[in-house]
């Protein structure tokens, strides 16, 4: 064994820093002194927390031990402040399992390798967009207000566009195409050479190859780039994918671009010709960021990490298993619900509400096409417990829909730390029935995948409402499902058979059940009958104005995953008076909002009202809560929120003993209630 490193002698009883970059292809462990100066490093096998969970330590600890052995030291976790930056670090359940199984480090943070790279490229506060390009790819942007936004990082082969594995896949595709046509070129021959020139060996390799295996082929493209042709085209496409990734993280296009990872420098020539953003290449960004995080007393506000030193609230904690009295501990993520005694008047602590249909609120109208109105709407609904929401766009002409959607994109790009999360967009029109349009404008249209695609490119469409009886409805439903968009039946005059065909074709749910749809009758069950017979999920406005309590009870008995939306408009939270919904005049009188013809025009009741009404119907606290949190989260596939469980986002609502919201936290950041 080597003699101890000189830097270790002076601090043998002190704390040292351990940064671990666990990527898909390799793990790098760096030991540093308390000031961040590198002492040694070691390299080992790759890791992915989503695949390994608690077993990640079996992979990374030998590499960490090797780094300490380089300076003649043993691995003593208690003497180390460790930051593990790992591929798949957004897998919250695996993250919590890894935390629970971790050695007893002096201090430990576990973050995604993308967030560590963001810190390594931009420091703790600088605004910019970072693209990490290694075996896989991911982008993180930090706005000038400190809000972080992630794009990509979904894994190979569905994602990781522009990364080493993706380049390898393009090379394989090129080779197979050339083999089919018996026109092998230099690039195809170079790929086949890796398999001894035997196409059968390549075929045998395909079903067992890992992303890291595909990435080993990427150097072939760089080796042959001098000959131009397909190699250059593949690398140019890779650079274009990385730029698109940056644009998804920062739609404004204004933030400078930092690129890191093994492909950053090799791809720079093509990156420079693909974007006008200033580009800088940052080497070793994950390790630099992880060392910085390990040095900090607390994690940077932009890094959702599991660390010691949590905030806490004592009260009656609503968990999926029931109500627990005690203390909820959290930072950006929930740490634990620790049972214990509480005062008689202790508050009720719930997961943040999730509202998938919001037209406005607090005097703001989404259809105004103003980013400030979008953000103002979110701020209002946060005061009523909503921590995740979908701005909802209703029927208008296509160019106006694009204008409004761009305003939502701008608001999302400029959102600030602690604001309610705009998880995407709900497109409620224009693919609706002219006879069931309610207060929507007259610009109804047949479903168009072209329009859906254009809007989806601006803001991720999470929910699409359409009328099943319209021509092309089932085709658009199928295409939207493939794109990950939830398609709902709403504003529809469909027959029972037409509606049943929609559900059979993969329709996901129902938009504001009972309202703006053909009703249930004995001889013609209509959309309502089909929903009660076939839907497993539906949205409902539980303000006791849109839907009678008896009808709500019937839906609760037949649709297992019935959850609430507000369908709130600008009048929500405002005094009686005249307001606007997409240019249509609406009037609020008491709790009712109507158009000039007297028909209902959205709701004035935010989601906390729906929660109280569910309780008034006799639902348990746990059941009422899941219908405004866990069920909508699950419907959108948001696995990182919707419940007060360790490892999930610290989106928290605090209520008094009569169910009024008194405090709201978004990712652990407190905000004012009404």
mmCIF file of C-alpha atoms in Angstrom, residues 48-413:
data_model
loop_
_atom_site.group_PDB
_atom_site.id
_atom_site.type_symbol
_atom_site.label_atom_id
_atom_site.label_comp_id
_atom_site.label_asym_id
_atom_site.label_seq_id
_atom_site.Cartn_x
_atom_site.Cartn_y
_atom_site.Cartn_z
ATOM 1 C CA UNK A 48 -28.064 3.296 -13.448
ATOM 2 C CA UNK A 49 -30.126 3.848 -10.329
ATOM 3 C CA UNK A 50 -33.429 3.063 -12.029
ATOM 4 C CA UNK A 51 -32.159 -0.441 -12.776
ATOM 5 C CA UNK A 52 -30.151 -1.042 -9.606
ATOM 6 C CA UNK A 53 -31.961 0.785 -6.779
ATOM 7 C CA UNK A 54 -30.393 -0.170 -3.457
ATOM 8 C CA UNK A 55 -27.913 -2.366 -5.344
ATOM 9 C CA UNK A 56 -26.179 0.689 -6.768
ATOM 10 C CA UNK A 57 -23.747 0.661 -3.836
ATOM 11 C CA UNK A 58 -22.455 -2.771 -4.856
ATOM 12 C CA UNK A 59 -21.345 -1.170 -8.135
ATOM 13 C CA UNK A 60 -20.012 2.232 -7.059
ATOM 14 C CA UNK A 61 -18.369 1.504 -3.695
ATOM 15 C CA UNK A 62 -15.533 -0.608 -5.166
ATOM 16 C CA UNK A 63 -14.658 2.320 -7.437
ATOM 17 C CA UNK A 64 -14.765 4.706 -4.462
ATOM 18 C CA UNK A 65 -12.546 2.353 -2.462
ATOM 19 C CA UNK A 66 -10.093 2.240 -5.362
ATOM 20 C CA UNK A 67 -9.877 6.046 -5.370
ATOM 21 C CA UNK A 68 -9.005 6.057 -1.661
ATOM 22 C CA UNK A 69 -6.528 3.220 -2.125
ATOM 23 C CA UNK A 70 -4.656 5.400 -4.622
ATOM 24 C CA UNK A 71 -3.624 7.617 -1.684
ATOM 25 C CA UNK A 72 -3.164 4.792 0.806
ATOM 26 C CA UNK A 73 -6.430 5.274 2.613
ATOM 27 C CA UNK A 74 -9.286 2.922 3.435
ATOM 28 C CA UNK A 75 -12.925 3.701 2.724
ATOM 29 C CA UNK A 76 -14.383 5.103 5.972
ATOM 30 C CA UNK A 77 -17.785 6.569 4.985
ATOM 31 C CA UNK A 78 -18.199 8.559 8.223
ATOM 32 C CA UNK A 79 -15.168 10.671 7.258
ATOM 33 C CA UNK A 80 -16.532 11.512 3.814
ATOM 34 C CA UNK A 81 -18.978 14.064 2.495
ATOM 35 C CA UNK A 82 -20.241 12.228 -0.569
ATOM 36 C CA UNK A 83 -22.246 13.295 -3.589
ATOM 37 C CA UNK A 84 -23.404 10.457 -5.830
ATOM 38 C CA UNK A 85 -24.374 11.813 -9.261
ATOM 39 C CA UNK A 86 -25.977 8.957 -11.117
ATOM 40 C CA UNK A 87 -27.713 8.151 -14.375
ATOM 41 C CA UNK A 88 -31.442 7.768 -13.795
ATOM 42 C CA UNK A 89 -31.331 9.960 -10.702
ATOM 43 C CA UNK A 90 -34.925 11.079 -11.322
ATOM 44 C CA UNK A 91 -36.270 7.584 -10.474
ATOM 45 C CA UNK A 92 -37.665 8.598 -7.105
ATOM 46 C CA UNK A 93 -38.517 5.140 -5.748
ATOM 47 C CA UNK A 94 -35.084 3.759 -6.644
ATOM 48 C CA UNK A 95 -33.534 6.940 -5.250
ATOM 49 C CA UNK A 96 -35.258 6.433 -1.906
ATOM 50 C CA UNK A 97 -34.188 2.772 -1.833
ATOM 51 C CA UNK A 98 -30.584 3.751 -2.519
ATOM 52 C CA UNK A 99 -30.704 6.360 0.218
ATOM 53 C CA UNK A 100 -32.073 3.842 2.713
ATOM 54 C CA UNK A 101 -29.358 1.305 1.841
ATOM 55 C CA UNK A 102 -26.472 3.779 1.778
ATOM 56 C CA UNK A 103 -23.423 3.543 4.049
ATOM 57 C CA UNK A 104 -23.337 6.042 6.902
ATOM 58 C CA UNK A 105 -21.444 8.828 5.189
ATOM 59 C CA UNK A 106 -20.677 11.998 7.108
ATOM 60 C CA UNK A 107 -23.108 13.593 4.669
ATOM 61 C CA UNK A 108 -24.684 12.222 1.514
ATOM 62 C CA UNK A 109 -26.435 13.704 -1.478
ATOM 63 C CA UNK A 110 -27.836 11.656 -4.340
ATOM 64 C CA UNK A 111 -28.660 13.612 -7.481
ATOM 65 C CA UNK A 112 -29.078 12.926 -11.166
ATOM 66 C CA UNK A 113 -25.897 13.164 -13.197
ATOM 67 C CA UNK A 114 -27.644 15.803 -15.302
ATOM 68 C CA UNK A 115 -28.177 18.116 -12.334
ATOM 69 C CA UNK A 116 -24.586 17.636 -11.232
ATOM 70 C CA UNK A 117 -23.459 18.515 -14.759
ATOM 71 C CA UNK A 118 -25.623 21.640 -14.640
ATOM 72 C CA UNK A 119 -23.851 22.712 -11.453
ATOM 73 C CA UNK A 120 -20.468 21.834 -12.945
ATOM 74 C CA UNK A 121 -21.136 23.865 -16.083
ATOM 75 C CA UNK A 122 -22.951 26.859 -14.611
ATOM 76 C CA UNK A 123 -22.079 26.901 -10.935
ATOM 77 C CA UNK A 124 -24.797 27.353 -8.338
ATOM 78 C CA UNK A 125 -26.520 30.438 -9.768
ATOM 79 C CA UNK A 126 -25.560 31.216 -13.390
ATOM 80 C CA UNK A 127 -28.402 31.126 -15.936
ATOM 81 C CA UNK A 128 -27.929 28.935 -18.977
ATOM 82 C CA UNK A 129 -28.757 25.629 -20.616
ATOM 83 C CA UNK A 130 -26.551 22.567 -20.247
ATOM 84 C CA UNK A 131 -26.553 19.571 -22.579
ATOM 85 C CA UNK A 132 -24.750 16.440 -21.423
ATOM 86 C CA UNK A 133 -23.783 14.217 -24.346
ATOM 87 C CA UNK A 134 -22.247 10.882 -23.471
ATOM 88 C CA UNK A 135 -23.728 7.435 -23.977
ATOM 89 C CA UNK A 136 -27.085 9.119 -23.384
ATOM 90 C CA UNK A 137 -28.190 12.741 -23.423
ATOM 91 C CA UNK A 138 -30.064 15.144 -21.190
ATOM 92 C CA UNK A 139 -30.536 18.896 -20.998
ATOM 93 C CA UNK A 140 -31.119 21.110 -17.983
ATOM 94 C CA UNK A 141 -31.821 24.833 -18.121
ATOM 95 C CA UNK A 142 -31.632 27.328 -15.281
ATOM 96 C CA UNK A 143 -33.609 30.522 -15.835
ATOM 97 C CA UNK A 144 -32.489 33.912 -14.598
ATOM 98 C CA UNK A 145 -34.994 33.472 -11.762
ATOM 99 C CA UNK A 146 -33.304 30.221 -10.668
ATOM 100 C CA UNK A 147 -35.964 27.831 -11.988
ATOM 101 C CA UNK A 148 -34.583 24.590 -13.424
ATOM 102 C CA UNK A 149 -36.167 22.743 -16.346
ATOM 103 C CA UNK A 150 -35.230 19.309 -17.642
ATOM 104 C CA UNK A 151 -35.573 17.909 -21.162
ATOM 105 C CA UNK A 152 -34.680 14.462 -22.432
ATOM 106 C CA UNK A 153 -32.870 11.858 -20.393
ATOM 107 C CA UNK A 154 -35.594 9.300 -21.111
ATOM 108 C CA UNK A 155 -33.232 6.455 -21.913
ATOM 109 C CA UNK A 156 -32.224 4.495 -24.974
ATOM 110 C CA UNK A 157 -33.692 3.664 -27.486
ATOM 111 C CA UNK A 158 -36.823 5.785 -26.894
ATOM 112 C CA UNK A 159 -34.710 8.824 -26.006
ATOM 113 C CA UNK A 160 -31.062 9.839 -25.620
ATOM 114 C CA UNK A 161 -31.118 11.444 -29.063
ATOM 115 C CA UNK A 162 -27.711 12.608 -30.273
ATOM 116 C CA UNK A 163 -25.768 10.546 -27.726
ATOM 117 C CA UNK A 164 -23.212 7.836 -28.287
ATOM 118 C CA UNK A 165 -25.774 5.021 -28.196
ATOM 119 C CA UNK A 166 -27.987 6.944 -30.633
ATOM 120 C CA UNK A 167 -25.059 7.441 -33.037
ATOM 121 C CA UNK A 168 -24.291 3.729 -32.793
ATOM 122 C CA UNK A 169 -27.910 2.926 -33.624
ATOM 123 C CA UNK A 170 -27.773 5.152 -36.719
ATOM 124 C CA UNK A 171 -24.627 3.344 -37.822
ATOM 125 C CA UNK A 172 -26.343 -0.023 -37.406
ATOM 126 C CA UNK A 173 -29.369 1.173 -39.369
ATOM 127 C CA UNK A 174 -27.137 2.476 -42.153
ATOM 128 C CA UNK A 175 -25.270 -0.824 -42.286
ATOM 129 C CA UNK A 176 -28.418 -2.953 -42.401
ATOM 130 C CA UNK A 177 -29.885 -0.785 -45.142
ATOM 131 C CA UNK A 178 -26.697 -1.103 -47.197
ATOM 132 C CA UNK A 179 -26.688 -4.851 -46.599
ATOM 133 C CA UNK A 180 -30.256 -5.123 -47.889
ATOM 134 C CA UNK A 181 -29.311 -3.346 -51.112
ATOM 135 C CA UNK A 182 -25.931 -5.107 -51.458
ATOM 136 C CA UNK A 183 -24.289 -1.679 -51.775
ATOM 137 C CA UNK A 184 -21.808 -1.677 -48.923
ATOM 138 C CA UNK A 185 -19.888 1.582 -48.517
ATOM 139 C CA UNK A 186 -16.888 2.427 -46.346
ATOM 140 C CA UNK A 187 -19.067 3.200 -43.327
ATOM 141 C CA UNK A 188 -21.050 -0.036 -43.525
ATOM 142 C CA UNK A 189 -17.870 -2.061 -44.003
ATOM 143 C CA UNK A 190 -16.280 -0.404 -40.967
ATOM 144 C CA UNK A 191 -19.272 -1.350 -38.832
ATOM 145 C CA UNK A 192 -19.302 -4.913 -40.155
ATOM 146 C CA UNK A 193 -15.586 -5.187 -39.379
ATOM 147 C CA UNK A 194 -16.522 -4.925 -35.674
ATOM 148 C CA UNK A 195 -18.404 -8.198 -36.175
ATOM 149 C CA UNK A 196 -15.727 -9.930 -38.211
ATOM 150 C CA UNK A 197 -17.520 -9.005 -41.418
ATOM 151 C CA UNK A 198 -20.314 -11.421 -40.464
ATOM 152 C CA UNK A 199 -23.852 -10.046 -40.670
ATOM 153 C CA UNK A 200 -25.088 -13.062 -38.675
ATOM 154 C CA UNK A 201 -22.895 -12.017 -35.732
ATOM 155 C CA UNK A 202 -24.348 -8.509 -35.940
ATOM 156 C CA UNK A 203 -27.888 -9.939 -35.869
ATOM 157 C CA UNK A 204 -27.025 -12.064 -32.838
ATOM 158 C CA UNK A 205 -25.598 -8.989 -31.074
ATOM 159 C CA UNK A 206 -28.652 -6.759 -31.564
ATOM 160 C CA UNK A 207 -31.056 -8.257 -28.964
ATOM 161 C CA UNK A 208 -28.410 -8.371 -26.225
ATOM 162 C CA UNK A 209 -26.578 -5.095 -26.842
ATOM 163 C CA UNK A 210 -26.740 -2.457 -24.104
ATOM 164 C CA UNK A 211 -26.695 1.315 -24.700
ATOM 165 C CA UNK A 212 -23.010 1.257 -23.763
ATOM 166 C CA UNK A 213 -22.428 -1.417 -26.414
ATOM 167 C CA UNK A 214 -24.054 0.760 -29.068
ATOM 168 C CA UNK A 215 -21.946 3.709 -27.920
ATOM 169 C CA UNK A 216 -18.736 1.778 -28.626
ATOM 170 C CA UNK A 217 -19.588 2.059 -32.337
ATOM 171 C CA UNK A 218 -19.774 5.873 -32.324
ATOM 172 C CA UNK A 219 -16.021 6.439 -32.934
ATOM 173 C CA UNK A 220 -16.442 4.807 -36.356
ATOM 174 C CA UNK A 221 -18.421 7.836 -37.546
ATOM 175 C CA UNK A 222 -15.730 10.243 -36.345
ATOM 176 C CA UNK A 223 -12.982 8.125 -37.924
ATOM 177 C CA UNK A 224 -14.655 8.301 -41.346
ATOM 178 C CA UNK A 225 -15.898 11.868 -41.230
ATOM 179 C CA UNK A 226 -13.085 13.034 -43.490
ATOM 180 C CA UNK A 227 -14.636 11.114 -46.364
ATOM 181 C CA UNK A 228 -17.887 13.049 -45.944
ATOM 182 C CA UNK A 229 -21.087 11.302 -46.924
ATOM 183 C CA UNK A 230 -23.136 9.325 -44.408
ATOM 184 C CA UNK A 231 -20.711 9.657 -41.483
ATOM 185 C CA UNK A 232 -20.877 13.452 -41.635
ATOM 186 C CA UNK A 233 -24.652 13.317 -42.054
ATOM 187 C CA UNK A 234 -25.048 11.160 -38.936
ATOM 188 C CA UNK A 235 -22.875 13.471 -36.835
ATOM 189 C CA UNK A 236 -24.656 16.542 -38.154
ATOM 190 C CA UNK A 237 -27.963 14.915 -37.187
ATOM 191 C CA UNK A 238 -26.572 14.150 -33.726
ATOM 192 C CA UNK A 239 -25.619 17.807 -33.249
ATOM 193 C CA UNK A 240 -29.061 18.855 -34.434
ATOM 194 C CA UNK A 241 -30.673 16.533 -31.868
ATOM 195 C CA UNK A 242 -28.570 18.084 -29.093
ATOM 196 C CA UNK A 243 -29.630 21.578 -30.154
ATOM 197 C CA UNK A 244 -33.278 20.476 -30.224
ATOM 198 C CA UNK A 245 -32.787 19.119 -26.711
ATOM 199 C CA UNK A 246 -31.476 22.506 -25.579
ATOM 200 C CA UNK A 247 -34.461 24.215 -27.211
ATOM 201 C CA UNK A 248 -36.884 21.984 -25.325
ATOM 202 C CA UNK A 249 -35.220 22.900 -22.034
ATOM 203 C CA UNK A 250 -35.056 26.600 -22.977
ATOM 204 C CA UNK A 251 -37.726 27.475 -25.589
ATOM 205 C CA UNK A 252 -36.749 31.155 -25.370
ATOM 206 C CA UNK A 253 -33.463 30.429 -27.154
ATOM 207 C CA UNK A 254 -31.834 33.230 -25.155
ATOM 208 C CA UNK A 255 -29.705 31.339 -22.639
ATOM 209 C CA UNK A 256 -26.064 30.467 -23.412
ATOM 210 C CA UNK A 257 -25.294 26.812 -24.121
ATOM 211 C CA UNK A 258 -22.782 24.686 -22.235
ATOM 212 C CA UNK A 259 -22.074 21.200 -23.564
ATOM 213 C CA UNK A 260 -20.342 18.493 -21.573
ATOM 214 C CA UNK A 261 -19.679 14.788 -21.838
ATOM 215 C CA UNK A 262 -17.499 12.653 -24.037
ATOM 216 C CA UNK A 263 -19.140 13.849 -27.271
ATOM 217 C CA UNK A 264 -19.054 17.571 -26.447
ATOM 218 C CA UNK A 265 -15.710 18.452 -28.033
ATOM 219 C CA UNK A 266 -15.926 16.017 -30.986
ATOM 220 C CA UNK A 267 -19.352 17.365 -31.999
ATOM 221 C CA UNK A 268 -18.497 21.045 -31.583
ATOM 222 C CA UNK A 269 -17.968 21.759 -35.328
ATOM 223 C CA UNK A 270 -21.481 20.567 -36.133
ATOM 224 C CA UNK A 271 -22.988 22.241 -33.055
ATOM 225 C CA UNK A 272 -21.544 25.595 -34.103
ATOM 226 C CA UNK A 273 -23.203 25.389 -37.511
ATOM 227 C CA UNK A 274 -26.551 24.291 -36.024
ATOM 228 C CA UNK A 275 -27.218 26.974 -33.385
ATOM 229 C CA UNK A 276 -26.609 30.673 -32.868
ATOM 230 C CA UNK A 277 -26.312 30.308 -29.107
ATOM 231 C CA UNK A 278 -22.892 30.997 -27.609
ATOM 232 C CA UNK A 279 -21.333 27.562 -26.949
ATOM 233 C CA UNK A 280 -18.788 26.551 -24.371
ATOM 234 C CA UNK A 281 -17.422 23.061 -23.837
ATOM 235 C CA UNK A 282 -16.995 22.034 -20.201
ATOM 236 C CA UNK A 283 -14.924 18.983 -19.342
ATOM 237 C CA UNK A 284 -15.539 16.803 -16.268
ATOM 238 C CA UNK A 285 -18.717 18.741 -15.453
ATOM 239 C CA UNK A 286 -20.427 15.973 -13.473
ATOM 240 C CA UNK A 287 -17.437 15.522 -11.160
ATOM 241 C CA UNK A 288 -17.015 19.290 -10.791
ATOM 242 C CA UNK A 289 -20.680 19.682 -9.919
ATOM 243 C CA UNK A 290 -20.678 16.735 -7.535
ATOM 244 C CA UNK A 291 -17.626 18.093 -5.706
ATOM 245 C CA UNK A 292 -19.303 21.475 -5.415
ATOM 246 C CA UNK A 293 -22.439 19.870 -3.975
ATOM 247 C CA UNK A 294 -20.399 17.761 -1.567
ATOM 248 C CA UNK A 295 -18.691 20.928 -0.273
ATOM 249 C CA UNK A 296 -21.917 22.812 0.381
ATOM 250 C CA UNK A 297 -23.473 22.682 3.810
ATOM 251 C CA UNK A 298 -26.825 22.358 2.077
ATOM 252 C CA UNK A 299 -27.726 21.379 -1.469
ATOM 253 C CA UNK A 300 -28.093 24.206 -4.011
ATOM 254 C CA UNK A 301 -31.712 25.233 -4.425
ATOM 255 C CA UNK A 302 -31.659 24.022 -8.015
ATOM 256 C CA UNK A 303 -30.693 20.464 -7.045
ATOM 257 C CA UNK A 304 -33.464 18.224 -5.716
ATOM 258 C CA UNK A 305 -31.437 15.977 -3.437
ATOM 259 C CA UNK A 306 -31.935 13.786 -0.395
ATOM 260 C CA UNK A 307 -29.862 15.472 2.318
ATOM 261 C CA UNK A 308 -29.815 15.896 6.044
ATOM 262 C CA UNK A 309 -31.201 18.988 7.742
ATOM 263 C CA UNK A 310 -34.836 19.027 6.625
ATOM 264 C CA UNK A 311 -37.698 21.407 7.185
ATOM 265 C CA UNK A 312 -40.598 19.876 9.075
ATOM 266 C CA UNK A 313 -44.304 20.344 9.808
ATOM 267 C CA UNK A 314 -46.155 18.671 12.654
ATOM 268 C CA UNK A 315 -49.762 17.645 12.149
ATOM 269 C CA UNK A 316 -52.121 15.027 10.749
ATOM 270 C CA UNK A 317 -50.306 13.733 7.663
ATOM 271 C CA UNK A 318 -52.444 12.293 4.851
ATOM 272 C CA UNK A 319 -50.580 9.329 3.364
ATOM 273 C CA UNK A 320 -51.835 6.703 0.876
ATOM 274 C CA UNK A 321 -52.198 4.279 3.789
ATOM 275 C CA UNK A 322 -54.214 6.689 5.937
ATOM 276 C CA UNK A 323 -53.739 9.641 8.270
ATOM 277 C CA UNK A 324 -50.598 9.590 10.441
ATOM 278 C CA UNK A 325 -50.051 11.999 13.320
ATOM 279 C CA UNK A 326 -46.506 13.227 13.630
ATOM 280 C CA UNK A 327 -43.875 15.219 11.793
ATOM 281 C CA UNK A 328 -43.389 15.464 8.026
ATOM 282 C CA UNK A 329 -39.726 16.080 7.165
ATOM 283 C CA UNK A 330 -38.708 17.408 3.764
ATOM 284 C CA UNK A 331 -36.430 19.499 1.594
ATOM 285 C CA UNK A 332 -37.033 19.509 -2.155
ATOM 286 C CA UNK A 333 -38.203 15.920 -1.686
ATOM 287 C CA UNK A 334 -40.148 14.244 1.093
ATOM 288 C CA UNK A 335 -37.801 12.604 3.610
ATOM 289 C CA UNK A 336 -40.161 10.852 5.995
ATOM 290 C CA UNK A 337 -43.387 10.985 7.968
ATOM 291 C CA UNK A 338 -42.205 10.427 11.532
ATOM 292 C CA UNK A 339 -45.055 9.313 13.864
ATOM 293 C CA UNK A 340 -45.462 11.170 17.149
ATOM 294 C CA UNK A 341 -47.855 13.160 19.320
ATOM 295 C CA UNK A 342 -49.293 16.448 18.012
ATOM 296 C CA UNK A 343 -51.487 19.183 19.438
ATOM 297 C CA UNK A 344 -55.271 18.859 19.242
ATOM 298 C CA UNK A 345 -55.464 21.749 16.803
ATOM 299 C CA UNK A 346 -52.606 20.456 14.627
ATOM 300 C CA UNK A 347 -53.164 21.132 10.923
ATOM 301 C CA UNK A 348 -54.010 18.656 8.207
ATOM 302 C CA UNK A 349 -51.047 18.040 5.864
ATOM 303 C CA UNK A 350 -51.855 16.830 2.345
ATOM 304 C CA UNK A 351 -50.028 16.300 -0.956
ATOM 305 C CA UNK A 352 -50.243 19.200 -3.396
ATOM 306 C CA UNK A 353 -53.348 19.342 -5.570
ATOM 307 C CA UNK A 354 -53.091 18.623 -9.303
ATOM 308 C CA UNK A 355 -55.585 20.390 -11.596
ATOM 309 C CA UNK A 356 -55.709 19.235 -15.220
ATOM 310 C CA UNK A 357 -58.231 21.803 -16.479
ATOM 311 C CA UNK A 358 -57.583 25.466 -15.686
ATOM 312 C CA UNK A 359 -58.851 28.252 -17.945
ATOM 313 C CA UNK A 360 -57.937 31.084 -15.601
ATOM 314 C CA UNK A 361 -58.286 32.440 -12.094
ATOM 315 C CA UNK A 362 -57.646 35.468 -9.933
ATOM 316 C CA UNK A 363 -58.836 37.755 -12.746
ATOM 317 C CA UNK A 364 -56.511 36.178 -15.351
ATOM 318 C CA UNK A 365 -57.650 34.449 -18.569
ATOM 319 C CA UNK A 366 -55.343 31.912 -20.272
ATOM 320 C CA UNK A 367 -56.902 32.735 -23.660
ATOM 321 C CA UNK A 368 -55.686 36.333 -23.397
ATOM 322 C CA UNK A 369 -52.424 35.051 -24.870
ATOM 323 C CA UNK A 370 -50.344 36.902 -22.282
ATOM 324 C CA UNK A 371 -47.548 35.070 -20.408
ATOM 325 C CA UNK A 372 -48.194 37.263 -17.366
ATOM 326 C CA UNK A 373 -51.828 36.101 -17.347
ATOM 327 C CA UNK A 374 -50.683 32.479 -17.469
ATOM 328 C CA UNK A 375 -48.293 32.932 -14.559
ATOM 329 C CA UNK A 376 -50.865 34.994 -12.657
ATOM 330 C CA UNK A 377 -53.332 32.137 -13.034
ATOM 331 C CA UNK A 378 -50.796 29.714 -11.592
ATOM 332 C CA UNK A 379 -50.018 32.012 -8.672
ATOM 333 C CA UNK A 380 -53.705 32.289 -7.796
ATOM 334 C CA UNK A 381 -54.316 28.544 -7.871
ATOM 335 C CA UNK A 382 -51.234 27.904 -5.769
ATOM 336 C CA UNK A 383 -52.876 29.875 -2.961
ATOM 337 C CA UNK A 384 -55.689 27.317 -3.096
ATOM 338 C CA UNK A 385 -53.403 24.289 -2.882
ATOM 339 C CA UNK A 386 -52.623 23.579 -6.548
ATOM 340 C CA UNK A 387 -48.958 22.695 -7.061
ATOM 341 C CA UNK A 388 -49.207 21.157 -10.558
ATOM 342 C CA UNK A 389 -51.612 22.266 -13.274
ATOM 343 C CA UNK A 390 -52.409 22.301 -16.971
ATOM 344 C CA UNK A 391 -53.208 25.651 -18.606
ATOM 345 C CA UNK A 392 -56.228 24.870 -20.768
ATOM 346 C CA UNK A 393 -56.763 26.242 -24.265
ATOM 347 C CA UNK A 394 -60.295 26.286 -25.664
ATOM 348 C CA UNK A 395 -61.774 26.590 -29.156
ATOM 349 C CA UNK A 396 -60.333 29.246 -31.449
ATOM 350 C CA UNK A 397 -58.933 29.587 -34.962
ATOM 351 C CA UNK A 398 -55.637 27.746 -35.524
ATOM 352 C CA UNK A 399 -53.446 30.861 -35.642
ATOM 353 C CA UNK A 400 -54.969 32.135 -32.403
ATOM 354 C CA UNK A 401 -54.424 28.754 -30.741
ATOM 355 C CA UNK A 402 -50.760 28.956 -31.735
ATOM 356 C CA UNK A 403 -50.497 32.477 -30.295
ATOM 357 C CA UNK A 404 -52.008 31.414 -26.974
ATOM 358 C CA UNK A 405 -49.865 28.273 -26.839
ATOM 359 C CA UNK A 406 -46.737 30.350 -27.414
ATOM 360 C CA UNK A 407 -47.726 32.505 -24.444
ATOM 361 C CA UNK A 408 -47.932 29.361 -22.305
ATOM 362 C CA UNK A 409 -44.492 28.306 -23.583
ATOM 363 C CA UNK A 410 -43.074 31.703 -22.647
ATOM 364 C CA UNK A 411 -44.637 31.528 -19.182
ATOM 365 C CA UNK A 412 -43.209 28.049 -18.598
ATOM 366 C CA UNK A 413 -39.753 29.173 -19.692
#
